[in-house]
XYZ file of C-alpha atoms in Angstrom:
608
model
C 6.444 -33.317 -51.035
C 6.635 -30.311 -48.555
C 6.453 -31.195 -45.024
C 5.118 -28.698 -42.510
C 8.265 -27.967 -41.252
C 9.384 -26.189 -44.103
C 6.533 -22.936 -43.604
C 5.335 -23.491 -39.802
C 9.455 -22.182 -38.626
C 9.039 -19.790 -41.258
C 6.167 -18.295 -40.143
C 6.577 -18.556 -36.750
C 9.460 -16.717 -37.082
C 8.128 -13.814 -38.461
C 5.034 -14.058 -36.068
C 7.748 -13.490 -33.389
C 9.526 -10.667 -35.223
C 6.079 -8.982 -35.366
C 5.600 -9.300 -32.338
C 9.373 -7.899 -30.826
C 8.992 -5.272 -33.298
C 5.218 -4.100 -31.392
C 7.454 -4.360 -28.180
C 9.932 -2.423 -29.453
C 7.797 0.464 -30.446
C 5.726 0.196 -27.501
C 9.085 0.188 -25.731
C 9.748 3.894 -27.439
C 6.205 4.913 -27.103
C 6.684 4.461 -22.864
C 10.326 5.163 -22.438
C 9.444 6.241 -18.794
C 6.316 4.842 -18.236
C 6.194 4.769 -14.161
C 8.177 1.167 -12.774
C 10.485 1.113 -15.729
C 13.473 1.865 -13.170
C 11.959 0.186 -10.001
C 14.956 -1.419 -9.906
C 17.298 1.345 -10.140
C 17.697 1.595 -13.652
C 17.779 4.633 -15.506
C 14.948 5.634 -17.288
C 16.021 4.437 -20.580
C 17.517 1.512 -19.607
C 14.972 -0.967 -19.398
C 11.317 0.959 -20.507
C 9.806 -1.801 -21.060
C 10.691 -3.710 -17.428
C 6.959 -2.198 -16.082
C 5.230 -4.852 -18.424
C 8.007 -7.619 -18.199
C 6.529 -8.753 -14.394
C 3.991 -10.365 -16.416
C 5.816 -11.636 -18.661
C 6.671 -15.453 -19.807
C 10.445 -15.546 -19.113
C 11.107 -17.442 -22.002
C 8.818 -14.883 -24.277
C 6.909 -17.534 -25.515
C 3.061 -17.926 -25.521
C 2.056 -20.373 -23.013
C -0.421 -22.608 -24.430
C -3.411 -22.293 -22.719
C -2.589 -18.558 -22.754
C -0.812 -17.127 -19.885
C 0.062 -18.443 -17.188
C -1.288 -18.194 -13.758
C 0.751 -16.273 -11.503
C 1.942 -16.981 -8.504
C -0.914 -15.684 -5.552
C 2.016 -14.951 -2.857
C 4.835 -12.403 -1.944
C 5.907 -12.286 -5.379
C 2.362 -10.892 -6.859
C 2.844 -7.588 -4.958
C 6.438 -7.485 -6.181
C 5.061 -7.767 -10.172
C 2.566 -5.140 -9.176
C 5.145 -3.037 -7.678
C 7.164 -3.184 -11.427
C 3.806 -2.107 -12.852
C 3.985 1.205 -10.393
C 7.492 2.130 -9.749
C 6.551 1.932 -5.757
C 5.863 -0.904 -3.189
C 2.218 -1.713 -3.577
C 0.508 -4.145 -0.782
C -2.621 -6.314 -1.514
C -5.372 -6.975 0.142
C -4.774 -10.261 2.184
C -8.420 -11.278 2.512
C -9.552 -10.173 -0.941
C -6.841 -12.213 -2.319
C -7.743 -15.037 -0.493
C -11.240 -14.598 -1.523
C -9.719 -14.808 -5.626
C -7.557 -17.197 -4.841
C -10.415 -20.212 -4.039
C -12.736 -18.478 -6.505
C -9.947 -19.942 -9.206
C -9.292 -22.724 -7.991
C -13.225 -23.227 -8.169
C -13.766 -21.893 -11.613
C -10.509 -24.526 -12.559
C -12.385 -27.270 -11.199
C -15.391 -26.725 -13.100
C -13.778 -26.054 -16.112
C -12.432 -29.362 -15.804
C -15.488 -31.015 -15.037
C -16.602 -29.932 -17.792
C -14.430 -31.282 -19.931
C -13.236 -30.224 -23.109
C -16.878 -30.485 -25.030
C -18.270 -28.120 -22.400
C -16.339 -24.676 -22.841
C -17.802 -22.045 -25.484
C -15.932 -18.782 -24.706
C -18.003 -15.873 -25.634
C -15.129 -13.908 -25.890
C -15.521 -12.313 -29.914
C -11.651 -13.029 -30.095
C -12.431 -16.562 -29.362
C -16.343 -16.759 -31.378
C -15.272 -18.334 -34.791
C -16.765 -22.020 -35.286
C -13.079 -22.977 -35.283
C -12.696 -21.862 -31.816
C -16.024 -23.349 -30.418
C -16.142 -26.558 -32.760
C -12.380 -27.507 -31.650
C -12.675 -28.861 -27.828
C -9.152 -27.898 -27.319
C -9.138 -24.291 -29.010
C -12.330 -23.694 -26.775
C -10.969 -25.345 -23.279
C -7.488 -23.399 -24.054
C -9.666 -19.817 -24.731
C -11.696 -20.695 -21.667
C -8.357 -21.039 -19.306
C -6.647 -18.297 -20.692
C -9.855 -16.144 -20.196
C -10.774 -17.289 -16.464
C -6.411 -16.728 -16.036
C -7.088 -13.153 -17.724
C -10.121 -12.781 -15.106
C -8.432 -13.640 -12.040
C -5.349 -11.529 -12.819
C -6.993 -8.337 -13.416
C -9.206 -9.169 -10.295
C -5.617 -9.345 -8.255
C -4.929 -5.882 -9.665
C -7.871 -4.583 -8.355
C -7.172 -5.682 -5.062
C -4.048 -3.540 -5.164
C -4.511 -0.838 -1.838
C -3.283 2.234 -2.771
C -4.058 5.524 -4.333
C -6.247 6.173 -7.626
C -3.358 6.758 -9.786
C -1.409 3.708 -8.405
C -4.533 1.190 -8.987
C -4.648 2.723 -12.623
C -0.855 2.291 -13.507
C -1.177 -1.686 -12.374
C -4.608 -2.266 -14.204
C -3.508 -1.024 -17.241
C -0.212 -2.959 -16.987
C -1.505 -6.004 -16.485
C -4.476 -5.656 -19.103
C -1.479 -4.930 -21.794
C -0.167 -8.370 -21.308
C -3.809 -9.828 -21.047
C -4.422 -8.010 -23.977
C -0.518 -9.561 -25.651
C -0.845 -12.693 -24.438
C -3.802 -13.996 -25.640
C -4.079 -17.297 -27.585
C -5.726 -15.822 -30.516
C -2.387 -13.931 -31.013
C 0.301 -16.431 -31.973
C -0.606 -18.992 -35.039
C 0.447 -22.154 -33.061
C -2.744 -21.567 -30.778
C -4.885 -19.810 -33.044
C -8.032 -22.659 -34.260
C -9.397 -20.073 -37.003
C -5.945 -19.258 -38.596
C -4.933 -22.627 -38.752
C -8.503 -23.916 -40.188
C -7.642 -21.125 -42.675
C -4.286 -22.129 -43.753
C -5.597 -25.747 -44.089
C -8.281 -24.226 -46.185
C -6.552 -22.320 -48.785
C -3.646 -24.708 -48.698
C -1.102 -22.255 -47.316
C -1.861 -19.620 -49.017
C -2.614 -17.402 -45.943
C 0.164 -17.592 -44.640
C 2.080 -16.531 -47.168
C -0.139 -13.609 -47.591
C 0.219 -13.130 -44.027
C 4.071 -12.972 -44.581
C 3.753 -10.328 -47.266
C 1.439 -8.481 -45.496
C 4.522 -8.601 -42.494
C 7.299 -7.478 -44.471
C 5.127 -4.206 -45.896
C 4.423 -3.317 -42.533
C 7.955 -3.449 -41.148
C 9.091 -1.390 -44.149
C 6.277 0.933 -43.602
C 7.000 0.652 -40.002
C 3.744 0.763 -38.705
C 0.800 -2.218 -38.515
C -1.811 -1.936 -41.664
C -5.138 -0.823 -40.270
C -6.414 -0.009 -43.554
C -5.392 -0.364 -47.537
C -3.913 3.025 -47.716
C -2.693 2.623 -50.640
C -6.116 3.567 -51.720
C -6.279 7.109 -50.580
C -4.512 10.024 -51.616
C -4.447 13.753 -49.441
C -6.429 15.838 -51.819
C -7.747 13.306 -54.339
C -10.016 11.185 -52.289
C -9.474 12.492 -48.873
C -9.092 16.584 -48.033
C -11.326 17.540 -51.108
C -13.277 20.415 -50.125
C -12.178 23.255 -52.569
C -9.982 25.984 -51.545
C -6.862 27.739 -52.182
C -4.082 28.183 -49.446
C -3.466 32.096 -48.928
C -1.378 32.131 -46.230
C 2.106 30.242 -44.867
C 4.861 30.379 -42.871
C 7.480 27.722 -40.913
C 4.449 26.295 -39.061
C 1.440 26.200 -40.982
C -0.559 27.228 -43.902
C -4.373 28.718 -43.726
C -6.715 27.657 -46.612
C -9.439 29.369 -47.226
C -12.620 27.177 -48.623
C -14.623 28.320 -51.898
C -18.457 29.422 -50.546
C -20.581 27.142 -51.393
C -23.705 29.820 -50.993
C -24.391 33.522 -52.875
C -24.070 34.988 -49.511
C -21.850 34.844 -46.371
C -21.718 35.755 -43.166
C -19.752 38.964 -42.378
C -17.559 37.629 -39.388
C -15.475 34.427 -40.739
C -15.266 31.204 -39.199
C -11.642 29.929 -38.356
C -10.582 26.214 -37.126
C -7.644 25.253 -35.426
C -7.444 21.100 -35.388
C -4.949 19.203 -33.391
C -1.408 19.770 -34.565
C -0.468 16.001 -33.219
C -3.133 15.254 -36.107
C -3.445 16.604 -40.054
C -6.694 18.544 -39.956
C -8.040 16.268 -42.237
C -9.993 14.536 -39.937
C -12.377 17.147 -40.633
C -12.449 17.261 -44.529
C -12.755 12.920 -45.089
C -15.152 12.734 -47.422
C -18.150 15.441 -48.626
C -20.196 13.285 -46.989
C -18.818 13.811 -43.116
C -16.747 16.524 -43.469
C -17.146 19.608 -41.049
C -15.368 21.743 -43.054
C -17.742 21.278 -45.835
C -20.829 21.726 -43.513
C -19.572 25.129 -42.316
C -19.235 26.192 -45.591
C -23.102 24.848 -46.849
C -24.247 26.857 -43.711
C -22.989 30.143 -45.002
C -19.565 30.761 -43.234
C -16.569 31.752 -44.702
C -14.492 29.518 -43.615
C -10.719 29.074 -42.954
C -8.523 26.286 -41.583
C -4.906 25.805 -40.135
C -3.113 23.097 -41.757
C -0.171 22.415 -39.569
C 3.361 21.279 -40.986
C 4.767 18.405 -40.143
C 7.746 19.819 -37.850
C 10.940 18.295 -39.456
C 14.769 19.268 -37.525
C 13.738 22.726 -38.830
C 11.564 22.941 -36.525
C 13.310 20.753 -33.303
C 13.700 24.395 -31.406
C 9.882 25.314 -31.330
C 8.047 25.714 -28.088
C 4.555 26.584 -27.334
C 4.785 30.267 -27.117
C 5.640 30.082 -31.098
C 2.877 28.158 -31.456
C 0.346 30.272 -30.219
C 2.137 33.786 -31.118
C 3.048 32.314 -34.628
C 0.577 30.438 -35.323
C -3.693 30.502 -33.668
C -2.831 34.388 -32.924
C -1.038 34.689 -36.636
C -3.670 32.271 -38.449
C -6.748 34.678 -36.173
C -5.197 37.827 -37.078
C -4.386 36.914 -40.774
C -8.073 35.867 -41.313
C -9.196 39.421 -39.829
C -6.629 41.066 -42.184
C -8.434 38.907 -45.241
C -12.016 39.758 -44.924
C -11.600 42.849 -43.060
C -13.920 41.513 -40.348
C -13.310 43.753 -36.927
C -13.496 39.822 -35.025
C -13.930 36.351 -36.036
C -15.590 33.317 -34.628
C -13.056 30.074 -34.123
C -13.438 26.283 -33.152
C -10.233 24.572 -31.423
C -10.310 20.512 -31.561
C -8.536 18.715 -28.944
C -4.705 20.132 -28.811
C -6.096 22.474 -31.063
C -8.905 23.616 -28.242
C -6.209 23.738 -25.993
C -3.786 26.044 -28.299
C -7.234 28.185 -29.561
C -8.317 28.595 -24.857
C -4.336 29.518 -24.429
C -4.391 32.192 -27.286
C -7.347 34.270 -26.109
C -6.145 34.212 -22.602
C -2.574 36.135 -24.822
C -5.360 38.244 -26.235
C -7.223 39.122 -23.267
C -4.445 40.161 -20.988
C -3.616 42.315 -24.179
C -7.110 43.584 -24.035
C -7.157 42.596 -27.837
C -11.069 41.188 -28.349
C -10.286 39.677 -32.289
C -12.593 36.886 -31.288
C -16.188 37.172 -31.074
C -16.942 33.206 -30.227
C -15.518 30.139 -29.625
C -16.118 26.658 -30.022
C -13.976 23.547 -28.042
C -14.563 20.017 -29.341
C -13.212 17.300 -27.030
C -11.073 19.850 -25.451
C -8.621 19.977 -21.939
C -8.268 22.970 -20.282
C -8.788 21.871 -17.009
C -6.402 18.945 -16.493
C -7.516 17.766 -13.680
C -9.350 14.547 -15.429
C -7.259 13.157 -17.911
C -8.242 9.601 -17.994
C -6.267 6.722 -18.656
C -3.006 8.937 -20.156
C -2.577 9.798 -16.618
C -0.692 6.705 -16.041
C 2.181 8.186 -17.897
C 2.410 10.917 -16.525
C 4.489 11.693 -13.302
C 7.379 13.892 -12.465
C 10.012 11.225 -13.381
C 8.359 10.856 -17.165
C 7.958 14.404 -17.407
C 11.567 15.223 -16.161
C 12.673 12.750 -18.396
C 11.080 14.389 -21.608
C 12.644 17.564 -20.727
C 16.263 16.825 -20.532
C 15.711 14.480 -24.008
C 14.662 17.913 -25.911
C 16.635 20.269 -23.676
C 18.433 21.115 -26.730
C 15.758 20.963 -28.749
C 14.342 17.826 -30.756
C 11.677 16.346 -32.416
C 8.855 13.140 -31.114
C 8.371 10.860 -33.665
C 5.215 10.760 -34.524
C 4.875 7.208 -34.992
C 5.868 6.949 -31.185
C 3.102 9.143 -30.249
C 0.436 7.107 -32.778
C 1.659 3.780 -30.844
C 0.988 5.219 -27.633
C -2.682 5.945 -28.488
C -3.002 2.523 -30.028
C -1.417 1.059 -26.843
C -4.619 2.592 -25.146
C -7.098 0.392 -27.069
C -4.352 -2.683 -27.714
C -7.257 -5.031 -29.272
C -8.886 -2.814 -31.153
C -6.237 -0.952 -32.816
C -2.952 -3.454 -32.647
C -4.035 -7.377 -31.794
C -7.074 -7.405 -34.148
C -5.114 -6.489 -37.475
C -1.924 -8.557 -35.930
C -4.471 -11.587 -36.284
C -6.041 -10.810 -39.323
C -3.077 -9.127 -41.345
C -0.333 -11.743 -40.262
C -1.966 -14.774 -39.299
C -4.866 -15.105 -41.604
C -3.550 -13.447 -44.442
C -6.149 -10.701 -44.799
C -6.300 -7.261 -46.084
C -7.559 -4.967 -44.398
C -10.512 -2.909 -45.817
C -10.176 0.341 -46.984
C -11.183 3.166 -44.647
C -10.683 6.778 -44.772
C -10.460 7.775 -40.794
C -7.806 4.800 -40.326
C -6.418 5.985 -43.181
C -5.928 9.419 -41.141
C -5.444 7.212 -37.980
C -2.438 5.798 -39.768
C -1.301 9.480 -41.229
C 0.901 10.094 -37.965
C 2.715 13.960 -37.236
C 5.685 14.594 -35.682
C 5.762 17.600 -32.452
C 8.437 19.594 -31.821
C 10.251 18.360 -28.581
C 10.200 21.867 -26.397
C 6.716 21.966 -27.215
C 6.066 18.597 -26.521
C 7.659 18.720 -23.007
C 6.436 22.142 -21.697
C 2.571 20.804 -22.845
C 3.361 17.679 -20.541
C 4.593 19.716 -17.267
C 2.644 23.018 -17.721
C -1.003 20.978 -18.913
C -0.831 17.320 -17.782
C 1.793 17.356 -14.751
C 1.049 20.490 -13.315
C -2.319 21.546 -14.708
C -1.287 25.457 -14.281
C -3.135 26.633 -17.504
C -6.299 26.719 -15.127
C -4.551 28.070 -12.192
C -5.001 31.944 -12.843
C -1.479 34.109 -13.654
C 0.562 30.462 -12.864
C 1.320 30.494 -16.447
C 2.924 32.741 -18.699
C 2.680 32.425 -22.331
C 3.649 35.202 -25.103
C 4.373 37.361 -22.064
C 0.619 37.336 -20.632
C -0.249 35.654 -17.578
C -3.133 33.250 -18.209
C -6.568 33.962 -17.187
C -9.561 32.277 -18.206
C -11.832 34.983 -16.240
C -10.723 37.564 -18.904
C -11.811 35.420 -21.699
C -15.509 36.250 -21.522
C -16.658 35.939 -24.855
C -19.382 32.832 -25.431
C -18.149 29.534 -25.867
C -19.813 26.594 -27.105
C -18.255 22.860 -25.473
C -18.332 19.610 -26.755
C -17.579 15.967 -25.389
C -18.208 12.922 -26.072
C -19.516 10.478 -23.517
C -16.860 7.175 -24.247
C -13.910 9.406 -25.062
C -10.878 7.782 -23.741
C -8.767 10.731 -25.110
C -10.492 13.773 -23.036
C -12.828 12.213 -20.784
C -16.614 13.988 -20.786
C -15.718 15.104 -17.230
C -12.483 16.735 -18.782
C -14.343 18.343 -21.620
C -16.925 19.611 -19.238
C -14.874 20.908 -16.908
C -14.050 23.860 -19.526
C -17.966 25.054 -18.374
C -16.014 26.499 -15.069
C -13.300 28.672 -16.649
C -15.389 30.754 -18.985
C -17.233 33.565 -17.142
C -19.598 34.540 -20.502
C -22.792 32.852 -21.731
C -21.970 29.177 -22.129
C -23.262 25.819 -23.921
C -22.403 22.043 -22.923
C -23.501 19.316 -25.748
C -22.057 15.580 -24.711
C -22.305 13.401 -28.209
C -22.615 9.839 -28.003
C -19.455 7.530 -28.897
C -15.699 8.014 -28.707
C -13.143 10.775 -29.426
C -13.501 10.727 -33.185
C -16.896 9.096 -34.055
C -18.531 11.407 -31.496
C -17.387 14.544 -32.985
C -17.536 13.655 -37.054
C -20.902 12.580 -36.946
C -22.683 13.932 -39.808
C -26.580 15.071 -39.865
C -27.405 13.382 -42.661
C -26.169 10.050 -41.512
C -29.168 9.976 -38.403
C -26.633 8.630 -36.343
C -26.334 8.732 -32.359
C -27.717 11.230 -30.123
C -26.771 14.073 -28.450
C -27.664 15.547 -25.294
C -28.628 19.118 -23.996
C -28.599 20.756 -19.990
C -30.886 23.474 -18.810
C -29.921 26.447 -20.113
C -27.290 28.237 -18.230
C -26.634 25.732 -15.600
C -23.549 24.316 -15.436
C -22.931 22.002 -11.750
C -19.255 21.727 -10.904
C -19.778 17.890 -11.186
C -20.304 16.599 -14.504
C -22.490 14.110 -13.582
C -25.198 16.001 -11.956
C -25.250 17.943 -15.759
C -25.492 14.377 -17.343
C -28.634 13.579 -14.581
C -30.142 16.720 -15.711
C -29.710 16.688 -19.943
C -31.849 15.487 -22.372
C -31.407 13.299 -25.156
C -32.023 14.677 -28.761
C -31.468 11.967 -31.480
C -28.988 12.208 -34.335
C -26.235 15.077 -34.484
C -24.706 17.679 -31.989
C -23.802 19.685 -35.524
C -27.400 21.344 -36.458
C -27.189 22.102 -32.922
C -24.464 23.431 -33.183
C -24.853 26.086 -36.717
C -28.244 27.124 -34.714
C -26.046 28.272 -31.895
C -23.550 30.083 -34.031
C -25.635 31.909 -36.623
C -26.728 34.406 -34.583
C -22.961 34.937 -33.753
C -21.767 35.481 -37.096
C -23.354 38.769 -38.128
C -25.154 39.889 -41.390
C -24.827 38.442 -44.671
C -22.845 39.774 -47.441
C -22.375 38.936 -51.072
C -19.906 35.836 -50.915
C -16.341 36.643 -52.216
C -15.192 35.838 -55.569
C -12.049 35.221 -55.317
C -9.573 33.556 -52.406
C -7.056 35.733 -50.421
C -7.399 39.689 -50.688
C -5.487 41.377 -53.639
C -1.960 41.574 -54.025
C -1.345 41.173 -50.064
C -3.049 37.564 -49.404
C -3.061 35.657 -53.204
C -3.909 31.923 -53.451
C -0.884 30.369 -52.989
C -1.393 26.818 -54.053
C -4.633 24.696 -54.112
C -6.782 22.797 -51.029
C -4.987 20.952 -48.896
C -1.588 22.542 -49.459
C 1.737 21.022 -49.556
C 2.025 20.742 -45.504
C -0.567 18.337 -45.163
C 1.286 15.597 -47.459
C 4.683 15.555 -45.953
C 4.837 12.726 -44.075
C 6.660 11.902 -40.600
């Protein structure tokens, strides 16, 4: 007979080693976050001490979550951790939580066990709400959760300084919660019961595949292949070199338009974001609507690559990929679209080409895009002078970051979503997570080059020069957005956490030429790959050709269109793209530009 004893150490165990293992990345992910050497520490010495304030000491998860702390001195000293400065509270406001709790804990306990049904959807199984001490145990740790995050927001201080504790102290919220560990978790355990143990050793499995993969499975990727499932829009690759390799995309109609239509996607993504299925894909749109389209598929920088900067980048790579396209169809200028990074790259290069008086591009389109710095939402809390200085002298010599460190970071900003919700289901109730094509992508993670890395992090998010006109210098041309007066079509998405709407709309200030703002409903991706035919969402549309400095007076004035920003879109670039012409029968241009290999290429495969 096997006694519990011989799979509840087991498996508690390697719940734990999960769990050191998230640290540990997060701990790489934030090697400078802003606190981690309050105490005098170097910055790599203790990266994860801004988060340990709230911390068990013991590491363990207390059993009605976590537990309260403290409402004296020592508060403000946690909350100092959090900030890497002394932070002061709010005497009165503190008060003010302090009998609020001790109310809500003495009705709680009137209640009595029977009487607490979180609402919580961590907490909204029957196991949870049928199980008087699952539900009284969710109930504490959420009114604990509550009354902590209302302590952080009595913090006094400046903007940034309130943001750096809040989102410190919702990470442990977030890591702490009872759902998270199997010894408090009602559902898991009703499921282990159930299938006589055979969740948890699923669970196990499912743990040891994601430490050898070394990242948490958010779908089954073992059902999608680059180019077989995913990325399979027809085309040829017709161009390469050490940074990336331009595809060109079959036409899909008997006739084309004359001036081509080039992307330039994120290279801290693989551009297949934008070629999932036929069903969403962009890149297949463009094509239906008549453009000849191309795409830069970045490589995956390898110690090739460590020495790389931004000026390659844009020189070798948007100004080669723009140019190259020209030299293919023989088109006098070309219309582009930049997406995120990519936006950023696409804005920097035609700045190069205006102060070269070089007009190759005739429009251009920014999806979720910063140029303006100025709002960067919650990735601000990373940033400061310390982190950035910190970045720099790691890749002074050159370098690559790990892409899986950047991936954690972003997961890190959503922590239930996209880290405690498949540690739960994958590890402690033994499920499989569904296949899924964009967390498939999600999961596909890119390395960056460390010198480009750390110059994007001073010049864009510390210093915010790119906006600041002749500040920066890039290629050997000064920066100027007021040369760059070609039209420009802007998109952003109104819940982006990534580039806030008020970052994406602040690009409306920069360009002096004829201009268009469309804000999409939904997040960074789901906002932007939102296919026609799918009726989803709305969009929404300003007066024409007025553009308020704050982006909320344009939201005030817009009005809502349902379903997709994309026909909106292809109405706003066909007249940009010139006559038709016969559509080409072939890929490349003769001897000089030959199909090199087919759609999606080699680069896109290699994995970090």
């Amino acid at each position: 007979m096997t006694s519990g004893k011989t799979t509840q150490p087991a498996w508690l165990q390697a719940a734990t080693d999960i769990q050191n293992q998230l640290v540990q990345q997060w701990t790489q992910a934030a090697q400078a976050f802003p606190g981690a050497s309050a105490s005098g520490a170097g910055p790599t010495q203790d990266p994860f001490a801004v988060f340990k304030a709230f911390m068990p000491q013991n590491g363990a998860a207390h059993p009605f979550g976590m537990p309260m702390p403290s409402m004296g001195a020592g508060l403000g000293d946690m909350f100092s951790q959090a900030t890497g400065q002394r932070v002061s509270l709010d005497p009165a406001r503190l008060l003010e939580i302090q009998n609020q709790y001790l109310k809500d804990v003495a009705g709680l306990w009137n209640q009595g066990q029977g009487g607490n049904k979180p609402s919580d959807r961590r907490f909204a199984d029957a196991a949870w709400t049928s199980n008087p001490v699952a539900a009284y145990t969710a109930a504490v740790y959420l009114l604990n959760a509550r009354t902590l995050m209302a302590m952080a927001e009595a913090v006094e201080g400046d903007a940034k300084t309130r943001a750096r504790v809040r989102f410190a102290v919702q990470q442990w919220i977030d890591a702490s919660a009872p759902s998270n560990f199997l010894a408090f978790n009602a559902e898991a355990q009703k499921k282990a019961i159930e299938t006589q143990g055979e969740s948890i050793a699923k669970g196990v499995a499912n743990l040891l595949h994601d430490i050898k993969q070394g990242h948490v499975s958010m779908t089954d990727e073992s059902v999608f292949e680059v180019g077989k499932n995913v990325a399979t829009t027809e085309g040829a690759v017709v161009f390469e070199n050490e940074l990336f390799q331009l595809i060109e995309y079959k036409s899909l109609t008997a006739k084309v338009y004359e001036r081509p239509f080039l992307l330039v996607p994120p290279c801290i993504n693989k551009f297949y974001i934008l070629d999932l299925q036929p069903t969403n894909s962009f890149i297949r749109y463009s094509v239906e609507q008549g453009n000849r389209t191309f795409v830069v598929s970045w490589r995956n920088p390898d110690e090739s690559l460590a020495q790389a900067t931004w000026d390659d980048y844009i020189e070798n790579a948007v100004i080669k990929a723009i140019t190259t396209t020209q030299d293919i169809t023989g088109a006098k200028d070309i219309n582009a679209l930049g997406f995120c990074v990519g936006g950023t790259m696409l804005g920097t290069a035609l700045a190069v080409l205006a102060g070269r008086g070089e007009e190759r591009v005739n429009s251009a389109t920014f999806l979720t895009t910063l140029l303006d710095f100025t709002d960067t939402g919650i990735l601000d809390v990373f940033i400061d002078d310390n982190f950035v200085r910190m970045r720099e002298m790691q890749f002074a010599s050159g370098g690559l970051m790990p892409g899986r460190d950047l991936a954690t970071t972003f997961s890190f900003l959503r922590p239930n979503d996209l880290v405690w919700n498949y540690v739960v289901g994958n590890y402690l109730k033994g499920e499989s997570p569904p296949p899924f094509d964009l967390l498939y992508w999600n999961s596909d993670a890119t390395n960056l080059p460390g010198p480009y890395y750390a110059w994007y992090l001073r010049n864009m998010y510390l210093e915010n020069n790119l906006v600041k006109p002749g500040k920066t210098v890039v290629c050997g041309q000064k920066v100027d957005f007021r040369k760059v007066k070609l039209p420009v079509y802007i998109y952003g998405s109104r819940e982006d956490h990534i580039v806030p709407i008020g970052g994406a709309y602040a690009g409306t200030q920069l360009f002096p030429g004829k201009k268009r703002f469309v804000m999409g409903a939904s997040g960074h991706i789901a906002g932007v790959i939102n296919p026609p035919a799918a009726g989803k969402r709305s969009h929404w549309i300003g007066p024409a050709g007025k553009f308020p400095a704050d982006v909320n007076e344009w939201i005030d004035s817009a009005t809502e269109h349902k379903g997709s920003w994309w026909t909106d879109w292809a109405a706003w670039l066909k007249p940009l793209a010139g006559k038709q012409i016969p559509a080409p029968k072939a890929y490349g241009k003769g001897k000089a530009f030959t199909a090199i290999e087919p759609a999606p290429g080699r680069y896109v495969k290699a994995k970090a």
